[in-house]
Amino acid sequence: MSTRSQLLAPKWYSPAEVAALLGFGLSKVKMKIATGELRSVKDGKYRRILPEWVDEYIRDQVERQEVA
C-alpha cells in the first residue's frame, strides 16, 4: 500500500456509508436525514454527510441517553 493512499481519508460520506458506519439500515439513515436528526448536503442528485456531522449525531444521542 502506498503512503499516498494511506493519507487520503474521505471528506464526506454517502448515506449508505453512514449506515454501515453506524450499523443502521439505509432507510433509517434516510429518515434521520429527512427529520433533520442527521445533517447532510445535497450534491447534485446525491446526499453527502460530513464526518463531523456523524460525530455530532453520535454525541447528541449519547447526551440524550445521559439526560434520560
CSV table of C-alpha atoms in Angstrom, one decimal:
chain,number,residue,atom,x,y,z
A,1,MET,CA,0.0,0.0,0.0
A,2,SER,CA,1.4,3.4,-0.9
A,3,THR,CA,1.9,6.2,1.5
A,4,ARG,CA,-0.4,8.4,-0.6
A,5,SER,CA,-3.4,6.1,-0.3
A,6,GLN,CA,-2.8,5.9,3.5
A,7,LEU,CA,-3.1,9.6,3.9
A,8,LEU,CA,-6.4,10.0,2.0
A,9,ALA,CA,-9.5,9.9,4.1
A,10,PRO,CA,-13.0,10.5,2.9
A,11,LYS,CA,-14.1,14.2,3.1
A,12,TRP,CA,-17.7,13.1,3.2
A,13,TYR,CA,-19.9,10.0,3.2
A,14,SER,CA,-22.8,8.8,1.3
A,15,PRO,CA,-25.9,7.7,3.3
A,16,ALA,CA,-25.0,4.1,2.6
A,17,GLU,CA,-21.5,4.6,4.1
A,18,VAL,CA,-23.0,6.3,7.1
A,19,ALA,CA,-25.4,3.4,7.5
A,20,ALA,CA,-22.5,1.0,7.5
A,21,LEU,CA,-20.5,3.1,10.0
A,22,LEU,CA,-23.4,3.3,12.4
A,23,GLY,CA,-24.8,-0.2,11.9
A,24,PHE,CA,-28.1,1.2,10.6
A,25,GLY,CA,-30.1,0.3,7.6
A,26,LEU,CA,-30.1,2.8,4.7
A,27,SER,CA,-33.8,3.6,5.2
A,28,LYS,CA,-33.1,4.6,8.9
A,29,VAL,CA,-30.3,6.9,7.8
A,30,LYS,CA,-32.5,8.5,5.1
A,31,MET,CA,-35.2,9.0,7.7
A,32,LYS,CA,-32.8,10.7,10.1
A,33,ILE,CA,-31.7,13.0,7.3
A,34,ALA,CA,-35.3,13.8,6.4
A,35,THR,CA,-36.2,14.6,10.0
A,36,GLY,CA,-33.1,16.8,10.5
A,37,GLU,CA,-31.5,14.5,13.1
A,38,LEU,CA,-28.6,13.9,10.8
A,39,ARG,CA,-27.2,16.8,8.8
A,40,SER,CA,-26.5,16.4,5.1
A,41,VAL,CA,-25.9,18.5,2.0
A,42,LYS,CA,-27.2,17.9,-1.5
A,43,ASP,CA,-24.5,17.5,-4.1
A,44,GLY,CA,-26.3,17.3,-7.4
A,45,LYS,CA,-28.7,14.4,-7.0
A,46,TYR,CA,-26.8,12.9,-4.1
A,47,ARG,CA,-26.8,13.5,-0.4
A,48,ARG,CA,-23.5,13.7,1.4
A,49,ILE,CA,-22.7,13.8,5.1
A,50,LEU,CA,-19.5,15.3,6.6
A,51,PRO,CA,-17.6,13.1,9.1
A,52,GLU,CA,-18.1,15.7,11.8
A,53,TRP,CA,-21.8,15.6,11.3
A,54,VAL,CA,-21.8,11.8,12.0
A,55,ASP,CA,-19.8,12.6,15.2
A,56,GLU,CA,-22.3,15.3,16.1
A,57,TYR,CA,-25.2,12.9,15.7
A,58,ILE,CA,-23.5,10.3,17.9
A,59,ARG,CA,-22.7,13.0,20.6
A,60,ASP,CA,-26.4,14.1,20.5
A,61,GLN,CA,-27.5,10.5,21.0
A,62,VAL,CA,-25.2,10.0,24.0
A,63,GLU,CA,-26.3,13.3,25.6
A,64,ARG,CA,-29.9,12.3,25.2
A,65,GLN,CA,-29.3,9.0,27.0
A,66,GLU,CA,-27.4,10.6,29.8
A,67,VAL,CA,-30.2,13.1,30.4
A,68,ALA,CA,-32.9,10.4,30.4
